[in-house]
Amino acid sequence: MELNKTSQQKIKLSLLATAMVFALSACDGDDGTNGIDGVDGAPGQDGAPGQDGTPGFAAATFLVANNGDDNRNTVTAIDQNANALSTVTTGANEGIVFTQSGALVQAGDSDLPLVRSFCGFDAQSNYMMNRGHELTGAATGLVNPKGIAFAEEAGLIMIADFSGQKISVFGGQAAGDVAPIAEIMTSAKPWDLAYDEESDRLYVALTDGTLAVYDDVASSDFAPSVMRSVVPSDADGNQVSINLHGIVYEPMSNRIVLSDVGDAAVADDGQIFVLDNVSTADGATVPTRVIGGATTQLGNPVDIILTGSDLRVAEKSNDAILVFSNIFNGESGDVAPTLSTPSVKPESLAEFTDLETMVDSSDDGITTMPIRGLSVSSNPSTDSETTGQVAQYSAVLSSELSTFDSGMSIESAAYTASGDGVITFDNPDTSTGGLIVVNRLKTMRDGMMYSDSYDHMIVGNETGLIAPKGLDISSDNGMVFVADVNETTPAVRVFSPCASGNVAPLLTLEATNGARPWDVDYDPSTDSAYLALTNGTVAVFEEVVRKMESGQTVITGEDRLIVPASDGTAFAAPTNIHGIDYDSQSDSLVISDVGSAADATDGKLYVITGAGSAHGLANVSVNIAGPNSMLGNPVDLMLSNGHVYVAEKSNGMILRFDNILNASSGDIDPTFSMMYPAPESVQVLPVK
């Protein structure tokens, strides 16, 4: 589930253009606001000194969840000085978090309680069902979701449910009216929370003025046996906190910052607390710094975020975004904010960070890189122990590392850069197909099954999916390309893996003359999609994402058609291309031909060089076939580290041919092989 690179570029250009109206620097931030001149002195006397100016802040973009009568259910992008850049409708009004993969996750309680995940968030587009999903309904148990936290490694959403007086935990891909993974009851109503995933420790800001600390949260299956209550107090042990709301944890220094709204009906009794050594604190704890008083402008500081040592505050009752610089240092007391900018009823804050380019393992076939192993899906013709299984094996096919049970007959499996799995399935009896999106399948689901509390499906008549087979993911674009081989409406259909339920595809690619695709490989570097067709050819669609972003929803007819050949002559029937992988670095295309599906000996493996411009007949540079190759029905393949992994279905094997781009043609033995029941797909899993 993932922010696309094109959207990132779009928002940077748009926000930069807006920011220039405010004469901001794009690199070093602004110079700060000049101070007020002093009053001129009488003739011959010095005038009064002027006031200090406000310091400048490094250029940055932040997101503000709005919760006023006129701006509720919107999110505004602001610059480092809280100047508004853009506003979009999200349909939610409470806590927000921006994930490392570019999703905006937001809680809402303005109508029905819900949590929405908006993938590829660009601060320019309103929430759309075909790019996001939500949790809502009686089964979720949500009552008044407020603050949220996102555990990046495990892909978990943790929600402070105020009226529910609990913390609810869901998988990042859970959607709809589904039960949580767990609920942790709290001693008072919670407003916000922070989770230190490395130490598995949860901090919860409670509205009775105490901080609840839970150890071993995930490792205890979300049933921590010990809760410590940390109470901000004075030197005599008297509690000084009243109604905690905002919370931010700084793991490097083991410090926490808390905001206290005091009496929600009073606009000048807010406070900020800084606590040191918070991971081991218990009971009455004296803050190292306390900020409060009329000059602070703190009335109802409902949320806070930390950027370096700059603390930004969503001050709701006084309609402002406040910045307190050097929050960990300085005197306690009635301290004026470094900057105060008007903002109507801000509810929550998050930093809108730049994202690293997300490179999928399928897009880098020859660069030497460490891999954690190989993922294989099993699809036997009749139910067996491996039906629905996705297993992981070592790179040299010597040992099984993990297994996952989809709970149904499946086809192919692929992975996003963040480690979520996308699996195709079809039901021949009902002529329906769909996608299973599995939360953190790559790293966190060993021995587990599909669960609505973690995962979701994309299925229904609007999807157009009938017989989906192979697929490819472009994490940087937030898109999954699905080859649907059905006889009536064959096509490659493109979805956001973040979407859920019965949603239409973002884009449909239809090959000429109703040709049927079995697999697809999208190359982001050239914005091209290569379709493996069962008529023995390869259809190439160019400028795919560009055309989609220009408004096209259906592209009919390929730009190029590649026909594998030898000495200028196309291979004789039966030809039936299944597996496909294009490598842009070498400009090579590796494809597999199952020949006759009824023949377990006539499979072939081809390499076509210069594939990025090939059109028509294209002589293969490598042609591997014969009994020693063990190629019968090679239904899927993937290139990695210069080696090609092959799912050989009819012979029940996983094969690896090393240095495939420079291999000799003929009846070549695979370099490594292992038995595996009816493998349908292979996917290399990088270490990261």
Coordinates of N, CA and C in Angstrom, one line a residue, residues 42-255:
A42 N 13.8 61.0 22.2 CA 13.8 62.5 22.2 C 15.1 63.0 21.6
P43 N 15.1 64.2 21.0 CA 16.4 64.7 20.5 C 17.5 64.6 21.4
G44 N 18.6 63.9 20.9 CA 19.8 63.8 21.7 C 19.7 62.5 22.6
Q45 N 18.7 61.7 22.6 CA 18.6 60.5 23.5 C 18.4 59.3 22.6
D46 N 18.8 58.2 23.1 CA 18.6 56.9 22.4 C 17.2 56.5 22.5
G47 N 16.7 55.9 21.4 CA 15.4 55.3 21.3 C 15.3 54.0 22.1
A48 N 14.1 53.5 22.2 CA 13.9 52.2 22.9 C 14.4 51.1 22.0
P49 N 15.0 50.0 22.5 CA 15.4 48.9 21.6 C 14.2 48.2 21.0
G50 N 14.5 47.8 19.7 CA 13.5 47.0 19.0 C 13.3 45.6 19.6
Q51 N 12.3 44.9 19.1 CA 12.1 43.5 19.5 C 12.9 42.6 18.6
D52 N 13.3 41.4 19.1 CA 14.0 40.4 18.3 C 13.1 39.9 17.3
G53 N 13.6 39.6 16.1 CA 12.8 38.9 15.0 C 12.7 37.4 15.3
T54 N 11.8 36.8 14.7 CA 11.6 35.3 14.8 C 12.7 34.6 13.9
P55 N 13.2 33.5 14.3 CA 14.2 32.8 13.5 C 13.6 32.2 12.3
G56 N 14.4 31.9 11.3 CA 13.9 31.2 10.1 C 13.8 29.7 10.4
F57 N 13.0 29.0 9.6 CA 12.9 27.5 9.7 C 13.3 26.9 8.4
A58 N 13.9 25.7 8.5 CA 14.2 25.0 7.2 C 13.0 24.7 6.4
A59 N 13.1 24.8 5.1 CA 11.9 24.6 4.3 C 11.4 23.2 4.5
A60 N 10.1 23.1 4.7 CA 9.4 21.9 5.0 C 7.9 22.0 4.7
T61 N 7.2 20.9 4.6 CA 5.8 20.9 4.4 C 5.1 20.1 5.4
F62 N 4.0 20.6 6.0 CA 3.3 19.9 7.0 C 1.9 19.7 6.6
L63 N 1.2 18.8 7.2 CA -0.2 18.6 7.0 C -1.0 18.9 8.3
V64 N -2.2 19.5 8.1 CA -3.0 19.9 9.2 C -4.4 19.3 9.0
A65 N -4.9 18.5 9.9 CA -6.3 18.1 9.9 C -7.2 19.2 10.5
N66 N -8.1 19.6 9.7 CA -9.0 20.7 10.2 C -10.3 20.1 10.7
N67 N -10.8 20.9 11.8 CA -12.0 20.3 12.5 C -12.9 21.5 12.9
G68 N -13.1 22.5 12.1 CA -14.0 23.6 12.4 C -15.3 23.4 11.7
D69 N -16.2 24.3 12.0 CA -17.6 24.2 11.4 C -17.5 24.2 9.8
D70 N -16.6 25.0 9.3 CA -16.6 25.3 7.9 C -15.5 24.5 7.1
N71 N -14.5 23.9 7.9 CA -13.4 23.2 7.2 C -13.2 21.8 7.7
R72 N -14.2 21.3 8.4 CA -14.1 19.9 8.9 C -14.0 18.9 7.8
N73 N -13.3 17.8 8.1 CA -13.0 16.8 7.1 C -12.1 17.2 5.9
T74 N -11.3 18.1 6.2 CA -10.3 18.5 5.2 C -8.9 18.5 5.8
V75 N -7.9 18.4 4.9 CA -6.5 18.5 5.3 C -5.8 19.6 4.5
T76 N -5.1 20.4 5.2 CA -4.4 21.5 4.5 C -2.9 21.3 4.6
A77 N -2.2 21.4 3.5 CA -0.7 21.4 3.4 C -0.3 22.8 3.7
I78 N 0.7 23.0 4.6 CA 1.3 24.3 5.0 C 2.8 24.2 4.9
D79 N 3.4 25.4 4.8 CA 4.8 25.5 4.8 C 5.4 25.6 6.2
Q80 N 6.7 25.8 6.3 CA 7.3 25.8 7.7 C 6.8 26.9 8.6
N81 N 6.2 28.0 8.0 CA 5.7 29.1 8.7 C 4.2 29.0 8.8
A82 N 3.6 27.8 8.5 CA 2.1 27.6 8.5 C 1.3 28.4 7.5
N83 N 2.0 28.9 6.5 CA 1.2 29.4 5.4 C 0.5 28.3 4.6
A84 N -0.8 28.5 4.3 CA -1.5 27.4 3.6 C -1.1 27.3 2.2
L85 N -0.9 26.1 1.7 CA -0.5 25.8 0.3 C -1.6 25.2 -0.5
S86 N -2.3 24.2 0.1 CA -3.4 23.6 -0.6 C -4.3 22.9 0.4
T87 N -5.5 22.6 0.0 CA -6.5 22.0 0.9 C -7.3 20.9 0.1
V88 N -7.4 19.7 0.7 CA -8.1 18.7 0.1 C -9.1 18.1 1.0
T89 N -10.2 17.4 0.5 CA -11.2 16.8 1.3 C -10.8 15.3 1.5
T90 N -10.7 14.9 2.8 CA -10.4 13.5 3.1 C -11.6 12.8 3.7
G91 N -12.6 13.6 4.2 CA -13.8 12.9 4.8 C -13.5 12.5 6.2
A92 N -12.4 12.9 6.8 CA -12.1 12.6 8.2 C -11.6 13.8 8.9
N93 N -11.7 13.9 10.2 CA -11.4 15.1 10.9 C -10.5 15.0 12.1
E94 N -10.0 13.8 12.4 CA -9.2 13.7 13.6 C -7.7 13.4 13.3
G95 N -7.1 12.5 14.1 CA -5.6 12.3 14.0 C -5.1 11.9 12.6
I96 N -4.0 12.3 12.2 CA -3.4 12.0 10.9 C -1.9 11.5 11.2
V97 N -1.5 10.6 10.2 CA -0.1 10.2 10.2 C 0.2 10.0 8.7
F98 N 1.5 10.4 8.3 CA 1.9 10.2 7.0 C 3.0 9.1 7.0
T99 N 2.8 8.0 6.3 CA 3.6 6.9 6.4 C 4.9 7.0 5.5
Q100 N 5.8 6.1 5.8 CA 7.1 6.1 5.0 C 6.8 5.7 3.6
S101 N 5.7 5.1 3.3 CA 5.4 4.7 1.9 C 4.4 5.7 1.2
G102 N 4.2 6.8 1.9 CA 3.4 7.9 1.3 C 1.9 7.8 1.4
A103 N 1.4 7.1 2.4 CA 0.0 7.0 2.7 C -0.4 8.0 3.8
L104 N -1.5 8.7 3.6 CA -2.1 9.4 4.7 C -3.1 8.5 5.4
V105 N -2.9 8.3 6.7 CA -3.9 7.5 7.5 C -4.5 8.5 8.5
Q106 N -5.9 8.5 8.5 CA -6.6 9.5 9.3 C -7.8 8.9 10.0
A107 N -8.0 9.3 11.2 CA -9.1 8.9 12.0 C -10.2 10.0 11.8
G108 N -11.5 9.6 12.0 CA -12.6 10.5 11.9 C -13.7 10.1 12.8
D109 N -14.4 11.1 13.4 CA -15.6 10.9 14.2 C -16.7 11.9 14.0
S110 N -16.6 12.7 12.9 CA -17.6 13.7 12.6 C -18.9 13.1 12.2
D111 N -18.9 11.9 11.7 CA -20.2 11.2 11.4 C -20.0 9.8 12.0
L112 N -19.9 8.8 11.1 CA -19.6 7.5 11.6 C -18.1 7.4 12.0
P113 N -17.8 6.7 13.0 CA -16.3 6.5 13.4 C -15.7 5.7 12.3
L114 N -14.5 6.2 11.9 CA -13.8 5.5 10.8 C -12.3 5.8 10.8
V115 N -11.5 5.0 10.1 CA -10.1 5.3 9.9 C -9.9 5.1 8.4
R116 N -9.4 6.1 7.7 CA -9.1 6.0 6.2 C -7.6 6.0 5.9
S117 N -7.3 5.2 5.0 CA -5.9 5.1 4.4 C -6.0 5.6 3.0
F118 N -5.3 6.7 2.7 CA -5.3 7.3 1.4 C -3.9 7.2 0.8
C119 N -3.7 6.2 0.0 CA -2.3 5.9 -0.6 C -2.0 6.9 -1.7
G120 N -0.7 7.1 -1.9 CA -0.3 8.0 -2.9 C -0.8 9.4 -2.6
F121 N -0.8 9.8 -1.3 CA -1.4 11.1 -1.0 C -0.5 12.2 -1.5
D122 N -1.1 13.2 -2.2 CA -0.3 14.2 -2.9 C -0.7 15.6 -2.4
A123 N -1.6 15.8 -1.5 CA -2.1 17.0 -1.0 C -2.8 17.9 -2.1
Q124 N -3.1 17.2 -3.3 CA -3.7 17.9 -4.4 C -5.1 17.2 -4.7
S125 N -5.3 16.0 -4.3 CA -6.5 15.2 -4.7 C -7.3 14.8 -3.5
N126 N -8.6 14.9 -3.7 CA -9.5 14.4 -2.6 C -9.4 12.9 -2.5
Y127 N -9.9 12.4 -1.3 CA -10.0 11.0 -1.1 C -10.8 10.3 -2.2
M128 N -10.3 9.2 -2.7 CA -11.0 8.5 -3.7 C -11.0 7.0 -3.4
M129 N -12.1 6.3 -3.5 CA -12.2 4.9 -3.2 C -11.2 4.0 -4.0
N130 N -10.9 4.4 -5.2 CA -10.0 3.5 -6.0 C -8.6 3.7 -5.7
R131 N -8.3 4.6 -4.7 CA -6.9 4.8 -4.2 C -6.8 4.7 -2.7
G132 N -7.8 4.2 -2.1 CA -7.8 4.1 -0.6 C -8.8 3.1 -0.1
H133 N -8.7 2.9 1.2 CA -9.7 2.1 1.9 C -10.0 2.6 3.3
E134 N -11.0 2.1 3.9 CA -11.4 2.6 5.2 C -11.9 1.5 6.1
L135 N -11.8 1.7 7.4 CA -12.3 0.9 8.5 C -13.5 1.6 9.1
T136 N -14.6 1.0 9.1 CA -15.8 1.5 9.7 C -16.9 0.4 9.8
G137 N -17.8 0.6 10.8 CA -18.8 -0.4 11.0 C -18.8 -0.9 12.4
A138 N -19.8 -1.6 12.8 CA -20.0 -2.1 14.2 C -18.9 -3.1 14.6
A139 N -18.5 -3.9 13.6 CA -17.4 -4.9 14.0 C -16.1 -4.3 14.4
T140 N -15.8 -3.1 13.9 CA -14.5 -2.5 14.2 C -14.5 -2.1 15.7
G141 N -15.6 -1.9 16.3 CA -15.6 -1.5 17.7 C -15.3 0.0 17.9
L142 N -15.0 0.7 16.8 CA -14.6 2.1 17.0 C -15.8 3.0 17.4
V143 N -15.5 3.9 18.4 CA -16.5 4.8 18.9 C -16.1 6.2 18.6
N144 N -15.0 6.7 19.1 CA -14.5 8.0 18.9 C -13.0 8.0 18.6
P145 N -12.6 7.5 17.4 CA -11.1 7.4 17.2 C -10.5 8.8 17.1
K146 N -9.4 9.0 17.8 CA -8.7 10.3 17.9 C -7.3 10.2 17.3
G147 N -6.3 10.2 18.1 CA -4.9 10.1 17.7 C -4.6 8.7 17.2
I148 N -3.7 8.6 16.2 CA -3.3 7.3 15.6 C -1.8 7.3 15.5
A149 N -1.2 6.1 15.5 CA 0.2 5.8 15.3 C 0.3 4.7 14.3
F150 N 1.4 4.7 13.5 CA 1.6 3.6 12.5 C 2.9 3.0 12.7
A151 N 2.9 1.7 12.9 CA 4.1 0.9 13.1 C 4.6 0.5 11.7
E152 N 5.7 1.1 11.2 CA 6.1 0.9 9.8 C 6.6 -0.6 9.5
E153 N 7.3 -1.2 10.4 CA 7.9 -2.5 10.1 C 6.7 -3.5 10.1
A154 N 5.9 -3.5 11.1 CA 4.8 -4.4 11.1 C 3.6 -4.0 10.3
G155 N 3.5 -2.8 9.9 CA 2.4 -2.3 9.1 C 1.1 -2.3 9.9
L156 N 1.1 -1.8 11.1 CA 0.0 -1.8 12.0 C -0.5 -0.4 12.3
I157 N -1.8 -0.2 12.3 CA -2.4 1.0 12.7 C -2.9 0.9 14.2
M158 N -2.5 1.8 15.0 CA -2.9 1.8 16.4 C -3.7 3.1 16.7
I159 N -4.9 2.9 17.3 CA -5.9 4.0 17.3 C -6.3 4.3 18.8
A160 N -6.2 5.5 19.2 CA -6.7 5.9 20.5 C -8.2 6.2 20.4
D161 N -9.0 5.3 20.9 CA -10.5 5.4 20.9 C -10.9 6.1 22.2
F162 N -11.3 7.3 22.1 CA -11.6 8.2 23.3 C -12.8 7.6 24.1
S163 N -13.9 7.6 23.5 CA -15.1 7.1 24.2 C -15.1 5.6 24.4
G164 N -14.4 4.9 23.6 CA -14.3 3.5 23.8 C -13.3 3.1 24.9
Q165 N -12.5 4.1 25.3 CA -11.5 3.9 26.4 C -10.6 2.7 26.1
K166 N -10.0 2.7 24.9 CA -9.2 1.6 24.5 C -8.3 2.0 23.4
I167 N -7.3 1.2 23.1 CA -6.4 1.3 22.0 C -6.8 0.1 21.0
S168 N -7.2 0.5 19.8 CA -7.5 -0.6 18.8 C -6.4 -0.7 17.8
V169 N -6.1 -2.0 17.5 CA -5.0 -2.3 16.6 C -5.5 -3.1 15.4
F170 N -5.2 -2.5 14.2 CA -5.6 -3.2 12.9 C -4.4 -3.3 12.0
G171 N -4.4 -4.3 11.1 CA -3.4 -4.4 10.1 C -3.6 -3.2 9.1
G172 N -2.5 -2.7 8.5 CA -2.5 -1.6 7.7 C -3.3 -1.8 6.4
Q173 N -3.6 -3.1 6.0 CA -4.4 -3.4 4.8 C -5.8 -3.8 5.2
A174 N -6.2 -3.8 6.5 CA -7.5 -4.2 6.8 C -8.5 -3.1 6.3
A175 N -9.7 -3.5 5.9 CA -10.7 -2.6 5.3 C -12.1 -3.1 5.6
G176 N -13.0 -2.1 5.7 CA -14.4 -2.5 5.8 C -14.8 -2.6 7.3
D177 N -15.9 -3.4 7.5 CA -16.5 -3.6 8.8 C -15.9 -4.9 9.3
V178 N -14.7 -4.8 9.9 CA -14.0 -5.9 10.4 C -13.5 -5.7 11.8
A179 N -13.3 -6.8 12.5 CA -12.8 -6.8 13.9 C -11.3 -6.4 13.9
P180 N -10.9 -5.7 15.0 CA -9.5 -5.4 15.2 C -8.7 -6.6 15.5
I181 N -7.4 -6.5 15.3 CA -6.5 -7.6 15.8 C -6.6 -7.7 17.3
A182 N -6.6 -6.5 17.9 CA -6.6 -6.5 19.4 C -7.2 -5.2 19.9
E183 N -7.6 -5.2 21.1 CA -8.0 -4.0 21.8 C -7.4 -4.0 23.2
I184 N -6.7 -2.9 23.5 CA -6.0 -2.7 24.8 C -6.8 -1.7 25.6
M185 N -7.5 -2.1 26.7 CA -8.3 -1.2 27.5 C -7.4 -0.3 28.3
T186 N -7.8 0.9 28.5 CA -7.0 1.9 29.2 C -7.7 2.3 30.5
S187 N -6.9 2.9 31.4 CA -7.5 3.2 32.7 C -8.3 4.5 32.7
A188 N -8.1 5.3 31.6 CA -8.9 6.5 31.4 C -9.0 6.7 29.9
K189 N -9.8 7.7 29.5 CA -10.0 7.9 28.1 C -8.7 8.4 27.4
P190 N -8.3 7.7 26.3 CA -7.0 8.1 25.7 C -7.3 9.1 24.6
W191 N -6.4 10.0 24.3 CA -6.5 10.9 23.2 C -5.5 10.7 22.1
D192 N -4.3 10.4 22.4 CA -3.2 10.2 21.4 C -2.2 9.1 21.9
L193 N -1.4 8.7 21.1 CA -0.4 7.6 21.4 C 0.8 7.7 20.6
A194 N 1.9 7.1 21.1 CA 3.2 7.0 20.3 C 3.7 5.6 20.5
Y195 N 4.2 5.0 19.5 CA 4.7 3.6 19.6 C 6.1 3.6 19.2
D196 N 7.0 3.1 20.0 CA 8.4 2.8 19.7 C 8.5 1.4 19.3
E197 N 8.6 1.2 18.0 CA 8.5 -0.2 17.5 C 9.8 -1.0 17.8
E198 N 10.9 -0.3 17.8 CA 12.2 -1.0 18.1 C 12.2 -1.6 19.5
S199 N 11.6 -0.9 20.5 CA 11.6 -1.5 21.8 C 10.2 -2.1 22.2
D200 N 9.3 -2.0 21.2 CA 8.0 -2.6 21.4 C 7.3 -2.0 22.6
R201 N 7.3 -0.6 22.7 CA 6.8 0.1 23.8 C 5.8 1.1 23.4
L202 N 4.6 1.1 24.0 CA 3.5 2.0 23.6 C 3.3 3.1 24.7
Y203 N 3.2 4.3 24.3 CA 2.9 5.5 25.2 C 1.6 6.0 24.8
V204 N 0.7 6.2 25.9 CA -0.7 6.7 25.6 C -0.9 7.9 26.5
A205 N -1.3 9.0 25.8 CA -1.7 10.2 26.6 C -3.2 10.1 27.0
L206 N -3.4 10.1 28.3 CA -4.8 9.9 28.8 C -5.3 11.2 29.3
T207 N -6.6 11.3 29.2 CA -7.3 12.6 29.5 C -7.5 12.8 31.0
D208 N -7.0 11.9 31.8 CA -7.0 12.2 33.3 C -5.6 12.8 33.7
G209 N -4.8 13.2 32.7 CA -3.5 13.8 32.9 C -2.4 12.9 33.2
T210 N -2.6 11.6 32.9 CA -1.5 10.6 33.1 C -1.0 10.0 31.8
L211 N 0.2 9.5 31.8 CA 0.8 8.9 30.7 C 0.9 7.4 30.9
A212 N 0.2 6.6 30.1 CA 0.2 5.1 30.3 C 1.4 4.6 29.4
V213 N 2.2 3.7 30.0 CA 3.3 3.1 29.3 C 3.1 1.6 29.3
Y214 N 3.1 1.0 28.1 CA 3.0 -0.5 28.0 C 4.2 -1.1 27.4
D215 N 4.8 -2.1 28.0 CA 6.0 -2.8 27.5 C 5.5 -4.1 26.8
D216 N 6.4 -4.5 25.8 CA 6.2 -5.8 25.1 C 4.8 -5.9 24.5
V217 N 4.4 -4.9 23.8 CA 3.1 -4.8 23.2 C 2.8 -5.9 22.2
A218 N 3.5 -5.9 21.1 CA 3.3 -6.8 20.0 C 3.8 -8.2 20.4
S219 N 4.9 -8.3 21.1 CA 5.4 -9.6 21.5 C 4.5 -10.4 22.5
S220 N 3.6 -9.7 23.2 CA 2.6 -10.3 24.1 C 1.3 -10.5 23.4
D221 N 1.3 -10.5 22.0 CA 0.1 -10.6 21.3 C -0.9 -9.5 21.7
F222 N -0.4 -8.3 21.9 CA -1.2 -7.2 22.3 C -2.0 -7.3 23.5
A223 N -1.4 -8.1 24.5 CA -2.0 -8.2 25.8 C -0.9 -8.0 26.8
P224 N -0.4 -6.7 26.9 CA 0.7 -6.5 27.8 C 0.3 -6.6 29.2
S225 N 1.1 -7.3 30.0 CA 0.7 -7.6 31.4 C 1.0 -6.5 32.4
V226 N 1.8 -5.5 32.0 CA 2.2 -4.5 32.9 C 1.9 -3.1 32.3
M227 N 1.3 -2.2 33.0 CA 1.1 -0.9 32.5 C 1.6 0.1 33.6
R228 N 2.6 0.9 33.2 CA 3.1 1.9 34.2 C 2.4 3.2 33.9
S229 N 2.1 3.9 35.0 CA 1.4 5.2 34.9 C 2.4 6.3 35.3
V230 N 2.7 7.1 34.4 CA 3.7 8.2 34.6 C 2.8 9.5 34.8
V231 N 3.1 10.2 35.9 CA 2.3 11.3 36.3 C 3.1 12.6 36.4
P232 N 3.0 13.5 35.4 CA 3.8 14.8 35.5 C 3.5 15.4 36.9
S233 N 4.5 15.7 37.7 CA 4.3 16.2 39.0 C 5.3 17.2 39.4
D234 N 5.0 18.0 40.5 CA 6.0 18.9 40.9 C 7.0 18.2 41.9
A235 N 7.9 19.0 42.5 CA 9.0 18.4 43.3 C 8.4 17.7 44.5
D236 N 7.2 18.1 44.9 CA 6.5 17.6 46.1 C 5.7 16.4 45.8
G237 N 5.6 16.0 44.5 CA 4.8 14.9 44.1 C 3.4 15.2 43.8
N238 N 3.0 16.4 43.7 CA 1.7 16.8 43.3 C 1.5 16.8 41.8
Q239 N 0.5 16.2 41.3 CA 0.2 16.2 39.9 C 0.0 17.6 39.3
V240 N 0.7 17.9 38.2 CA 0.5 19.2 37.6 C -0.2 19.1 36.3
S241 N -0.4 17.9 35.8 CA -1.1 17.7 34.5 C -2.6 17.5 34.8
I242 N -3.4 17.8 33.8 CA -4.9 17.8 33.9 C -5.5 16.9 32.9
N243 N -5.2 17.1 31.6 CA -5.9 16.6 30.5 C -5.0 16.4 29.3
L244 N -4.2 15.3 29.3 CA -3.2 15.2 28.2 C -3.9 14.9 26.9
H245 N -3.3 15.4 25.8 CA -3.8 15.2 24.5 C -2.7 14.8 23.5
G246 N -1.8 15.8 23.2 CA -0.8 15.5 22.2 C 0.4 14.8 22.8
I247 N 1.1 14.0 22.0 CA 2.2 13.2 22.5 C 3.2 13.0 21.3
V248 N 4.5 13.1 21.6 CA 5.5 12.8 20.7 C 6.7 12.3 21.4
Y249 N 7.3 11.1 20.9 CA 8.4 10.4 21.6 C 9.6 10.6 20.7
E250 N 10.7 11.0 21.4 CA 12.0 11.2 20.7 C 13.0 10.0 21.1
P251 N 13.1 9.0 20.3 CA 13.8 7.8 20.8 C 15.3 7.9 21.0
M252 N 15.9 8.8 20.2 CA 17.4 9.0 20.3 C 17.8 9.5 21.7
S253 N 16.9 10.3 22.3 CA 17.3 10.9 23.6 C 16.4 10.3 24.7
N254 N 15.4 9.4 24.3 CA 14.5 8.8 25.3 C 13.7 9.9 26.0
R255 N 13.2 10.9 25.3 CA 12.4 11.9 25.9 C 11.0 12.0 25.2

